[in-house]
Short mmCIF file of C-alpha atoms in Angstrom, two decimals:
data_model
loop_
_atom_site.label_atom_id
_atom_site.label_comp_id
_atom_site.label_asym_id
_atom_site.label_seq_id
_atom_site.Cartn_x
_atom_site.Cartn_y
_atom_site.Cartn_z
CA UNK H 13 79.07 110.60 111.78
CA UNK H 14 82.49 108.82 111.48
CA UNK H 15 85.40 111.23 110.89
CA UNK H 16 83.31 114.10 110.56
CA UNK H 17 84.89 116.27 113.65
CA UNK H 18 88.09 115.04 112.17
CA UNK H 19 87.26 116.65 109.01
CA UNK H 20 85.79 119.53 110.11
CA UNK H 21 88.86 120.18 112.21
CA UNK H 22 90.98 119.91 109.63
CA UNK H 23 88.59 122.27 107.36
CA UNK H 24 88.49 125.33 110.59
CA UNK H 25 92.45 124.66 110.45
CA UNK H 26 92.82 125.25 106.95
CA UNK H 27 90.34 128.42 106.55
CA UNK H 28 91.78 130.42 109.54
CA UNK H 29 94.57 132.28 108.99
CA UNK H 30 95.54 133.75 111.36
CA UNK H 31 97.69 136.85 109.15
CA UNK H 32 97.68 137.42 105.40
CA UNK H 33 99.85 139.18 102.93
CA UNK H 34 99.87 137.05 99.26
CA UNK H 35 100.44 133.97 97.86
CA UNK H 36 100.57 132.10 94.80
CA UNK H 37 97.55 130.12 94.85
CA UNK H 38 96.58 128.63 90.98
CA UNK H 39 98.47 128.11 87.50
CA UNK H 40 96.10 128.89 84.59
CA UNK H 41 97.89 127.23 81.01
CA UNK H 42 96.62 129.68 78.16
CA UNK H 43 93.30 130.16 80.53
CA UNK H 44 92.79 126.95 81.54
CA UNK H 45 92.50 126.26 85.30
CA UNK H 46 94.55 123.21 86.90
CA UNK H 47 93.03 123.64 90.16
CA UNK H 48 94.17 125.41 93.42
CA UNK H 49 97.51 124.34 94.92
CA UNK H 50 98.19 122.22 91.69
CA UNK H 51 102.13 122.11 90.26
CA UNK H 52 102.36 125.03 92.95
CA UNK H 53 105.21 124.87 95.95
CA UNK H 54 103.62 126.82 99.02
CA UNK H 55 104.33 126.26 102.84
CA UNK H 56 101.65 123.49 104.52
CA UNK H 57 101.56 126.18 107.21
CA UNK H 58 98.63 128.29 106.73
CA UNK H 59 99.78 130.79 109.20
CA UNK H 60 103.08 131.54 106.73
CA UNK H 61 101.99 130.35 103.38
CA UNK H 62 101.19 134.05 102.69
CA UNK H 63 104.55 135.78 104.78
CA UNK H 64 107.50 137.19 103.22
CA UNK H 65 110.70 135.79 102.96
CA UNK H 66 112.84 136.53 106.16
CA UNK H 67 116.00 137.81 104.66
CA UNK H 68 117.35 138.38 101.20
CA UNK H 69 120.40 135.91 101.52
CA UNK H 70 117.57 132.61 102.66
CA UNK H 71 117.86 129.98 100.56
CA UNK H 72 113.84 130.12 100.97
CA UNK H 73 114.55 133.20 98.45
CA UNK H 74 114.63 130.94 95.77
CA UNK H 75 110.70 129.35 95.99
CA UNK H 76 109.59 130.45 99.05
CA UNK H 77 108.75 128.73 102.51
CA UNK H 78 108.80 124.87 102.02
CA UNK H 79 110.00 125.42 98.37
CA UNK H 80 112.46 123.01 97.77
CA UNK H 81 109.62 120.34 98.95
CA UNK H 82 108.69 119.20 95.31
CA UNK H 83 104.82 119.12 94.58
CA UNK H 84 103.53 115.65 93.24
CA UNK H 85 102.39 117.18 89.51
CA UNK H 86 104.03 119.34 87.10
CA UNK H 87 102.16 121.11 84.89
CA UNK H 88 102.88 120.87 80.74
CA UNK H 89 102.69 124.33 79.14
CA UNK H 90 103.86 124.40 75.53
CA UNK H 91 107.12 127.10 74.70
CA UNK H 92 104.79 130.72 73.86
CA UNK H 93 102.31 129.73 75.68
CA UNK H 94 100.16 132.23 78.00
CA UNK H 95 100.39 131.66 81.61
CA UNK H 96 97.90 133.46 84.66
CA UNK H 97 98.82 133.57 88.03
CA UNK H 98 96.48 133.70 90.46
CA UNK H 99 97.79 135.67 93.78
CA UNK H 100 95.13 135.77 97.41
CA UNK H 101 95.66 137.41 100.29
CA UNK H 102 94.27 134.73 102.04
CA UNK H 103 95.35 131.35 100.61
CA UNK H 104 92.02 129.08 100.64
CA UNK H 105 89.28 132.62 99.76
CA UNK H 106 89.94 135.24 96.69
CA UNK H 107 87.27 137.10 97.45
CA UNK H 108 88.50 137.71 101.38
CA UNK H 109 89.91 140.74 102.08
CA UNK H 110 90.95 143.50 100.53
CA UNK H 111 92.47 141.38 97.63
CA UNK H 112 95.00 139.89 96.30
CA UNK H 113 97.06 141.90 98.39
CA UNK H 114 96.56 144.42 100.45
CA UNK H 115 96.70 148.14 99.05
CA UNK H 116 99.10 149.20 101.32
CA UNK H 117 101.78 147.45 99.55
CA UNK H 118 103.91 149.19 96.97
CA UNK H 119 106.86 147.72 94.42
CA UNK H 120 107.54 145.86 91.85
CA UNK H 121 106.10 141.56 90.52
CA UNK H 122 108.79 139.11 88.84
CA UNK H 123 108.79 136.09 86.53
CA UNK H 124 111.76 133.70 86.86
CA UNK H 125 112.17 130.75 85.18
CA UNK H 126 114.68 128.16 86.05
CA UNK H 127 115.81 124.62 83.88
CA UNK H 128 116.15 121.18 85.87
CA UNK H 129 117.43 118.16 85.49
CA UNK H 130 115.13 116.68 87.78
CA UNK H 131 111.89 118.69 89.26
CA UNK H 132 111.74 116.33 92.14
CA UNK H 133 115.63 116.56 93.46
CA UNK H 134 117.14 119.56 91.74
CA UNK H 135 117.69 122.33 94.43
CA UNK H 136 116.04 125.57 93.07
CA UNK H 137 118.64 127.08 95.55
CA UNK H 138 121.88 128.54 92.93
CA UNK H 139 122.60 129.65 90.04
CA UNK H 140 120.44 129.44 86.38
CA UNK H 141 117.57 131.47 87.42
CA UNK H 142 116.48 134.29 84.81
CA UNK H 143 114.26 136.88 84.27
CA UNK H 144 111.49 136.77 81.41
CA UNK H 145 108.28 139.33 82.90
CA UNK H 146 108.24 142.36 85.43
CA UNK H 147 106.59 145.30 86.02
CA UNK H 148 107.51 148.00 88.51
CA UNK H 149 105.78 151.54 88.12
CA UNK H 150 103.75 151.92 85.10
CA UNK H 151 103.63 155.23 84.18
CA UNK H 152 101.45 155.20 81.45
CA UNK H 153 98.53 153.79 84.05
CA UNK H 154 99.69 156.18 87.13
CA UNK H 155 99.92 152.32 88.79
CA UNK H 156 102.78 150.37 90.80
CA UNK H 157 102.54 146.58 89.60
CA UNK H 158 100.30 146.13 92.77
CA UNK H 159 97.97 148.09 92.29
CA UNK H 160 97.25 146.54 89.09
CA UNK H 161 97.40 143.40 90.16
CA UNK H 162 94.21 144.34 92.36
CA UNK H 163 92.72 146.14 89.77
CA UNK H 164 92.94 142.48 87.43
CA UNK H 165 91.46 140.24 90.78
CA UNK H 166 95.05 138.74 91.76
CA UNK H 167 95.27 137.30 87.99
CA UNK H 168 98.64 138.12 86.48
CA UNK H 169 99.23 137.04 82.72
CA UNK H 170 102.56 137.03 81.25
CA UNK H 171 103.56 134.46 78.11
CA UNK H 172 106.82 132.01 78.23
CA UNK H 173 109.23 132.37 75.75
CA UNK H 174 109.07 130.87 72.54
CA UNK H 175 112.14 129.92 72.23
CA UNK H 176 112.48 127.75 75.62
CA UNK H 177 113.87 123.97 75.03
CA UNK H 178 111.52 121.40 75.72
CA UNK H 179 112.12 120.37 79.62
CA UNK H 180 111.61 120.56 83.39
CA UNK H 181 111.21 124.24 84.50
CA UNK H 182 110.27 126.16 88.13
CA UNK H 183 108.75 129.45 87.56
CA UNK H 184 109.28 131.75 90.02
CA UNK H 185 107.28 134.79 91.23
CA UNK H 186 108.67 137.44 93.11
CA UNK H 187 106.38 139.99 94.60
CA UNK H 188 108.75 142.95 96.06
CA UNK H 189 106.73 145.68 98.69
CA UNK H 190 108.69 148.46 99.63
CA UNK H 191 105.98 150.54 101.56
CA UNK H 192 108.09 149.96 104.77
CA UNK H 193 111.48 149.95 104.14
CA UNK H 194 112.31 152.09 106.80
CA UNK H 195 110.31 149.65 109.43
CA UNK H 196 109.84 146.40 108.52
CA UNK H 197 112.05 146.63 105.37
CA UNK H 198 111.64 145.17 101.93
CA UNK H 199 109.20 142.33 101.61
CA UNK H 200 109.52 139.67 98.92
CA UNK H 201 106.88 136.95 98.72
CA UNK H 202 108.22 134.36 97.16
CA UNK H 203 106.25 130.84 95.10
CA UNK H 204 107.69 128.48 92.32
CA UNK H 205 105.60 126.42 90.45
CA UNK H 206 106.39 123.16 88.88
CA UNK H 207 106.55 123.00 84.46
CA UNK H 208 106.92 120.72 82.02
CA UNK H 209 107.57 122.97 78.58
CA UNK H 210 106.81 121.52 75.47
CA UNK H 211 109.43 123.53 73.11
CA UNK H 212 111.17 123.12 69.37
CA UNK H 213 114.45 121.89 70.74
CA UNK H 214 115.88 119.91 73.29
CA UNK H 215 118.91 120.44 75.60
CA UNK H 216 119.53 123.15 77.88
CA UNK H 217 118.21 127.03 77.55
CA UNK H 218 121.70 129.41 76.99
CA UNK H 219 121.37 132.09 78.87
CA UNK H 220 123.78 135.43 78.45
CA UNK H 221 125.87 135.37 81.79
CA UNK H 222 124.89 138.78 82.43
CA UNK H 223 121.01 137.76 82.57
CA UNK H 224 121.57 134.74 84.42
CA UNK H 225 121.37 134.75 88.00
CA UNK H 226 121.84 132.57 91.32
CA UNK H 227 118.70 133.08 93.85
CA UNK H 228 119.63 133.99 96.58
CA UNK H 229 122.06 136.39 95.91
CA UNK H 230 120.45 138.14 93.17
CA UNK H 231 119.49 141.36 94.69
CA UNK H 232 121.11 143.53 97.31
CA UNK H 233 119.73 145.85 99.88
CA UNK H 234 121.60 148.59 98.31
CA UNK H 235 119.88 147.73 95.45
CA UNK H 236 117.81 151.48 94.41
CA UNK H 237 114.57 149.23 93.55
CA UNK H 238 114.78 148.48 97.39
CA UNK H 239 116.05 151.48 98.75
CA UNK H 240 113.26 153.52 97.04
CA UNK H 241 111.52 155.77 99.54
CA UNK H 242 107.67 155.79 97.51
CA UNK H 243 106.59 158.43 99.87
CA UNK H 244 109.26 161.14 98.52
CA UNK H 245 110.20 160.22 95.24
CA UNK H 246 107.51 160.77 92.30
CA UNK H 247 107.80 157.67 90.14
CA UNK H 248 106.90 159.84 87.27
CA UNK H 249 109.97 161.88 87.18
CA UNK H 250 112.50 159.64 89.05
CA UNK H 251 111.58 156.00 87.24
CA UNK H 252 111.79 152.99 89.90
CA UNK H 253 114.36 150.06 88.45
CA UNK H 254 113.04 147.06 88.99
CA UNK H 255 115.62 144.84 90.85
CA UNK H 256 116.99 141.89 89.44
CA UNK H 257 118.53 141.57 85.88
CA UNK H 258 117.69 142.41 83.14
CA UNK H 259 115.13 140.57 80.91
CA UNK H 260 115.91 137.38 78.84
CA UNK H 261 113.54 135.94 76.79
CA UNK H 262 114.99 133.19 73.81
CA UNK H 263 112.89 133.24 70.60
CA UNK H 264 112.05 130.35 68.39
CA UNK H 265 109.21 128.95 66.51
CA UNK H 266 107.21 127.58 69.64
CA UNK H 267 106.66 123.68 70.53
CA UNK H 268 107.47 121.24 67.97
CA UNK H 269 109.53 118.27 69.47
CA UNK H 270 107.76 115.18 70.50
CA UNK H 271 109.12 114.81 73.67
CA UNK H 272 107.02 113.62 76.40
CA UNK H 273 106.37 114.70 80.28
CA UNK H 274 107.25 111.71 81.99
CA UNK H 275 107.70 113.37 85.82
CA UNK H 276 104.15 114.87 87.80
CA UNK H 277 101.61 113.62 85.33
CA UNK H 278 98.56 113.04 86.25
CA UNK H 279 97.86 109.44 87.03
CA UNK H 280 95.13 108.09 84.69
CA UNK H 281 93.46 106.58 87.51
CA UNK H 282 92.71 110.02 88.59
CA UNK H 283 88.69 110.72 88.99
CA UNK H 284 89.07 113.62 91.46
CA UNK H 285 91.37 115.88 92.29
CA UNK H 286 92.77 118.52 95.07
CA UNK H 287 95.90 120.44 94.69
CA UNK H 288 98.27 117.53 93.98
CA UNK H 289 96.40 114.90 95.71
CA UNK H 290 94.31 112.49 93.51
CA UNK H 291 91.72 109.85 94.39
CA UNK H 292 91.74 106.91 92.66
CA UNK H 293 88.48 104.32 92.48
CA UNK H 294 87.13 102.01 95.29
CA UNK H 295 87.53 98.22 94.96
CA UNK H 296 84.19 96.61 93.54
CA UNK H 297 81.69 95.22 95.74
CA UNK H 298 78.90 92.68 95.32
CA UNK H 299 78.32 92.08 99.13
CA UNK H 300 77.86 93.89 102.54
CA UNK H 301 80.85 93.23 103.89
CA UNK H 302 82.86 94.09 100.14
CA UNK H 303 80.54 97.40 100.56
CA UNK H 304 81.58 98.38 103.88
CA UNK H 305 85.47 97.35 102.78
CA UNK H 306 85.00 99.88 99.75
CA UNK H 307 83.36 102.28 102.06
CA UNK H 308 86.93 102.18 104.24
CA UNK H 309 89.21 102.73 101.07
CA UNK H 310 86.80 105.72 100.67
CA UNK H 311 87.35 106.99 104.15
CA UNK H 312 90.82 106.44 104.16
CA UNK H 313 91.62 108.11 101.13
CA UNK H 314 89.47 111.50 102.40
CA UNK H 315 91.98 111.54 105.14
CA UNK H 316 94.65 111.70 103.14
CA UNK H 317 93.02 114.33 100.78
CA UNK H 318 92.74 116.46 103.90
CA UNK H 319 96.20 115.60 105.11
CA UNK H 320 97.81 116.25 102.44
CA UNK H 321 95.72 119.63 101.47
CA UNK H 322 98.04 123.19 101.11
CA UNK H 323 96.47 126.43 102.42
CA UNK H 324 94.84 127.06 99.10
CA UNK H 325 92.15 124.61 100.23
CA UNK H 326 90.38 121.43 100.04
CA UNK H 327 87.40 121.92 98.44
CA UNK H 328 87.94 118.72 96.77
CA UNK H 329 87.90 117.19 99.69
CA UNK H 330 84.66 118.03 100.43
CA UNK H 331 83.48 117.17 96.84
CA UNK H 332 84.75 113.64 97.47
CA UNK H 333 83.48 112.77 100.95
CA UNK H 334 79.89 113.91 99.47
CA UNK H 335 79.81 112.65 96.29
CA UNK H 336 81.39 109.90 96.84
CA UNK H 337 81.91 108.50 100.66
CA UNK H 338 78.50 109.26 101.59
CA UNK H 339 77.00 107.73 98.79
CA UNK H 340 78.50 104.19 99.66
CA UNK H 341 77.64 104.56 103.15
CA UNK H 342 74.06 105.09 101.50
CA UNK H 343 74.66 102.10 99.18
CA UNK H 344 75.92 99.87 102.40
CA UNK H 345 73.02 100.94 104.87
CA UNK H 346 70.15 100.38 101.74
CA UNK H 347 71.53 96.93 101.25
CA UNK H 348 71.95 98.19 97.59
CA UNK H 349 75.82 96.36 97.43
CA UNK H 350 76.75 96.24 93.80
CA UNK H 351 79.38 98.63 92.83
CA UNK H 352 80.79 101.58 93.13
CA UNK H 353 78.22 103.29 90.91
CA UNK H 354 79.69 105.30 88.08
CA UNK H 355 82.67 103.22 88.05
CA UNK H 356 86.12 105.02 87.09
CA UNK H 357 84.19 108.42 86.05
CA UNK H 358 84.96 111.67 87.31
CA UNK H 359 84.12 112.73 90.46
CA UNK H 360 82.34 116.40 90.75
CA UNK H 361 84.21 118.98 88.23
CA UNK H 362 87.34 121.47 88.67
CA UNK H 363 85.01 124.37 89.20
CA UNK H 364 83.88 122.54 92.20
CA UNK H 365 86.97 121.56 92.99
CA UNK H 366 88.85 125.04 93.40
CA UNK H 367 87.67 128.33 94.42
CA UNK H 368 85.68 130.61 91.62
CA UNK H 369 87.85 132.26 89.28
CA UNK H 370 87.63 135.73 90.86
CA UNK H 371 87.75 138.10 87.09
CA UNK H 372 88.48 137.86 83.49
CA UNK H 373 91.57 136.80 83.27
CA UNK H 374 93.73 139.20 81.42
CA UNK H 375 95.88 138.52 78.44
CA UNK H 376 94.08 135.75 77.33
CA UNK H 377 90.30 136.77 76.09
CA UNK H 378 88.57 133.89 78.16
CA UNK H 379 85.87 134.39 80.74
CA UNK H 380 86.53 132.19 83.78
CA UNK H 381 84.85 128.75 83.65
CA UNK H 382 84.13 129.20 79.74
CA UNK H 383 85.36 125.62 77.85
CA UNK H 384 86.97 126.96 74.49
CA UNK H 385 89.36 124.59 73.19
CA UNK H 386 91.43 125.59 70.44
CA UNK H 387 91.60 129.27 71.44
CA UNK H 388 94.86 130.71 69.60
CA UNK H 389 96.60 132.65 71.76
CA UNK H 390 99.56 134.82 70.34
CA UNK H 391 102.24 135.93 72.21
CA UNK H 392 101.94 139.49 73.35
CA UNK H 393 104.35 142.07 72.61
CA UNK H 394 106.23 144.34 74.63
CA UNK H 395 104.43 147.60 75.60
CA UNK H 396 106.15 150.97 75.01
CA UNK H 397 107.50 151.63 78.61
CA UNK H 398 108.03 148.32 79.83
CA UNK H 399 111.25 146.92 80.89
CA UNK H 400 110.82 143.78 78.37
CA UNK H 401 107.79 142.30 80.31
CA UNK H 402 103.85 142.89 79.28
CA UNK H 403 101.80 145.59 80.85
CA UNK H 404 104.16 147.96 82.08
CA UNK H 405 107.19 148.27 83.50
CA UNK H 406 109.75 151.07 83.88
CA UNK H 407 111.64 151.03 80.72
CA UNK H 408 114.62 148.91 81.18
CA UNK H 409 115.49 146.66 78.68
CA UNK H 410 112.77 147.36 75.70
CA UNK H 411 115.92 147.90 72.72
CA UNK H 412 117.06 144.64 74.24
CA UNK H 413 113.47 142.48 74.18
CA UNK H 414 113.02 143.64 70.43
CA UNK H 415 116.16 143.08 69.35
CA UNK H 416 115.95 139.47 70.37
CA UNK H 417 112.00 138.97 69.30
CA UNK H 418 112.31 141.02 65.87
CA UNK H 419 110.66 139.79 63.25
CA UNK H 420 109.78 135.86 65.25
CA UNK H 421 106.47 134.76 64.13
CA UNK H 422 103.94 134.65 67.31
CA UNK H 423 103.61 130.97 67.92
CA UNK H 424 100.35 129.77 67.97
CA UNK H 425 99.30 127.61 70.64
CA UNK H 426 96.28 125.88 71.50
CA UNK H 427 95.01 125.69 74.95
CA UNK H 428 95.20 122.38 76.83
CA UNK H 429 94.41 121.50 80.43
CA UNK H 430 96.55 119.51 82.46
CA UNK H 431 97.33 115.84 80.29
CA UNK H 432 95.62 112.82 81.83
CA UNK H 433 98.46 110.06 80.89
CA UNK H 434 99.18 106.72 82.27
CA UNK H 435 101.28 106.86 85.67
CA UNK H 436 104.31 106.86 84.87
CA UNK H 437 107.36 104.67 86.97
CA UNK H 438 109.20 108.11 87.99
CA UNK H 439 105.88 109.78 89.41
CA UNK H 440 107.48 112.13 91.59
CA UNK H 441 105.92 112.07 95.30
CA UNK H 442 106.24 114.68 98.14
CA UNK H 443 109.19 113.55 100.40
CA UNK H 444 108.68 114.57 104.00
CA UNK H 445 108.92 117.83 105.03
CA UNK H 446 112.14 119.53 106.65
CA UNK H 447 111.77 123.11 107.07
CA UNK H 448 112.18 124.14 110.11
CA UNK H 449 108.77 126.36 110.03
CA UNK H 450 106.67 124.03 108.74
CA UNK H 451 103.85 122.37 110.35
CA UNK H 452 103.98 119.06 111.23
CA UNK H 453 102.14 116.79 108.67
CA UNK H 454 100.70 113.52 109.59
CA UNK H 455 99.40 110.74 107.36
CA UNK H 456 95.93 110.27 107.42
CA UNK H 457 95.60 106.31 105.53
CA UNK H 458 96.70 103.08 106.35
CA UNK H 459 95.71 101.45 110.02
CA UNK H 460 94.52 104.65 111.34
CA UNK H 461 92.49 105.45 108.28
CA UNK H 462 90.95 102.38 108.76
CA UNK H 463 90.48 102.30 112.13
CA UNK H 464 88.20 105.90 111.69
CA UNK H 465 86.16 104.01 108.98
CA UNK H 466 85.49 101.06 111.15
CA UNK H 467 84.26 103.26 114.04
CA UNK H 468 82.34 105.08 111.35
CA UNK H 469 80.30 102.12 109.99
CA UNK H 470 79.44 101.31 113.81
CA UNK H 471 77.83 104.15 114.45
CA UNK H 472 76.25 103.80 110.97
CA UNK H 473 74.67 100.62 112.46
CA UNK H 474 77.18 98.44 111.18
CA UNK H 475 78.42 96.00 113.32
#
């Protein structure tokens, strides 16, 4: 068959890696999934999508390997709204491995959040990074933040403030093992993915200068929440500090401007779609040789899905090829050439799409896969204990978090997937690579796209 060793090569690249550790691998907007890899900033290199940053003063500190590559979509999340983080130990399978991460790793999990001007250009390198979630040790649970993260399948829940003005945002996570600091030495793993926040006011987000921070250069390794030696210190009775600053979290009364996203939306055209790649419909045919020609955009488009697929997979790949490719190859051979069939629908469905949801995910009350719109989610409060985040948390900063959430109304949101809109003139795209680690990327349409289809249809009997 035409391209199919290419494919599958591409597939056995993808699915073997070769080391694991963790990675940020899917966004979930108050429980809703937008598909593996989508809005997310993750190396193209499958063999260091899941390593830790090497050294604290990289500029890769800041969004990881790759991460100041922008992602073609942005996701919209409204101001309050609950976000889930999936985390895999191996990028394109939750359920491989021991987990999420493996159990041998011990610290502390971070949520940054950082205002652009511009998601495609602005360098998440600098200054205006802050702190709204972490957890550390939770003593209440006998659990370091990793262990719990195992224990909840790699999903980590935390809500964005209410109080956020509506605009461009990265969200960082920062996953900090210290098993090994006398060997390998701390280990953050490091992913940003792409917002759009819907809030009640405009402008930029004021941030205290003692909570605001530049990445890199916001932790030291002096620092006692790296220095901490987990094998002779008993958490219980000498409390791990999480590094970092302290928490900041603005309140308000949740989203109520009518500003719109007009960056990484979702072009309308979209009727399939893996990671931030989308496939648009085939020209119409009424003839063999308009059959074959749609057949070729098909093609050509599959290699670029492949091309362009992270490490967290390309099922959707796969879902177009066979739900769509092969099916006009079927059309073209029958001599059934009117079409495409199902013109402009959707191709296959997200569940097929990305990799099963691998639990409940937690602070949100949804089972995976389970359509509920208009779910209210509140914002959750601050446990006892916690350091201003949810869930834990070693006690810094909880006098702080309620003095600047007293008595603010828990917005209500309602869930939304990922807005289908018209494509806008600013769409951002994926500029080529640079980093020096990354693998090289090649383009998979245009003559040589073609040129695959063409041999394709001869060996399909086409001449």
């Amino acid at each position: 068959m035409r391209s199919n060793l290419f494919i599958a090569s591409l597939a056995t690249t993808f699915a073997s890696l070769a080391t694991a550790h963790t990675v940020l691998t899917t966004v979930f907007v108050n429980g809703v999934n937008q598909g593996d890899g989508t809005c997310i900033r993750m190396s193209k290199n499958p063999d260091r999508a899941t390593f830790p940053i090497e050294g604290i003063n990289n500029a890769n500190m800041a969004c990881g390997l790759e991460g100041a590559t922008p992602v073609a979509f942005t996701c919209p999340a409204p101001a309050g709204s609950t976000l889930t983080f999936a985390f895999r130990e191996w990028a394109d399978e939750p359920t491989k491995g021991a987990g999420p991460i493996d159990p041998s790793h011990i610290g502390s999990v971070a949520i940054y959040l950082k205002q652009v001007s511009n998601i495609a250009t602005t360098n998440p390198a600098g200054g205006g990074w802050f702190k709204i979630y972490s957890d550390g040790y939770d003593s209440s649970r006998k659990q370091w933040s990793a262990k719990k993260l195992i224990a909840d399948k790699g999903l980590l829940s935390f809500s964005l403030p209410s109080g956020l003005p509506t605009g461009y945002y990265l969200a960082r996570s920062e996953i900090l093992a210290i098993h090994d600091i006398s060997g390998s030495g701390p280990q953050f793993f490091v992913n940003c993915a792409q917002l759009f926040v819907s809030g009640s006011t405009t402008g930029t987000v004021s941030i205290p200068s003692d909570k605001s921070v530049s990445i890199p250069g916001h932790v030291k390794y002096s620092d006692p929440g790296v220095t901490y030696n987990v094998y002779e210190s008993n958490p219980d009775t000498k409390p791990y500090k999480v590094v970092g600053p302290a928490i900041f979290r603005p309140s308000g009364p949740g989203p109520s401007t009518n500003a719109k996203q007009t960056d990484g939306v979702i072009p309308a055209g979209c009727i399939l779609k893996n990671a931030n790649w989308c496939a648009k419909e085939v020209p119409d045919y009424s003839n063999e040789n308009e059959c074959w020609k749609a057949s070729d955009d098909c093609w050509a488009q599959l290699d670029k899905c492949y091309t362009s697929a992270p490490p967290s997979g390309s099922r959707g790949c796969k879902v177009w090829q066979e739900k769509k490719c092969d099916k006009i190859v079927d059309s073209c051979r029958s001599g059934d050439w009117k079409g495409p069939r199902n013109k402009g629908q959707k191709v296959g469905s997200e569940s097929e799409s990305s990799a099963p949801v691998p639990g409940r995910i937690p602070g949100v009350g949804v089972s995976p896969g389970v359509e509920e719109p208009g779910v209210v989610v509140p914002e959750p409060e601050p446990v006892e204990g916690g350091d201003g985040g949810y869930e834990g948390g070693n006690g810094e900063g909880e006098e702080e978090e309620e003095e600047e959430e007293e008595n603010v109304p828990a917005p209500t949101t309602t869930r939304e997937a990922v807005v289908v809109t018209p494509v806008p003139t600013t769409l951002v795209t994926r500029p080529a690579t640079t980093t020096e680690a990354a693998a090289p990327v090649t383009t998979g349409g245009g003559k040589k796209g073609c040129k695959k289809s063409k041999n394709y249809r001869r060996r399909a009997g086409k001449n």
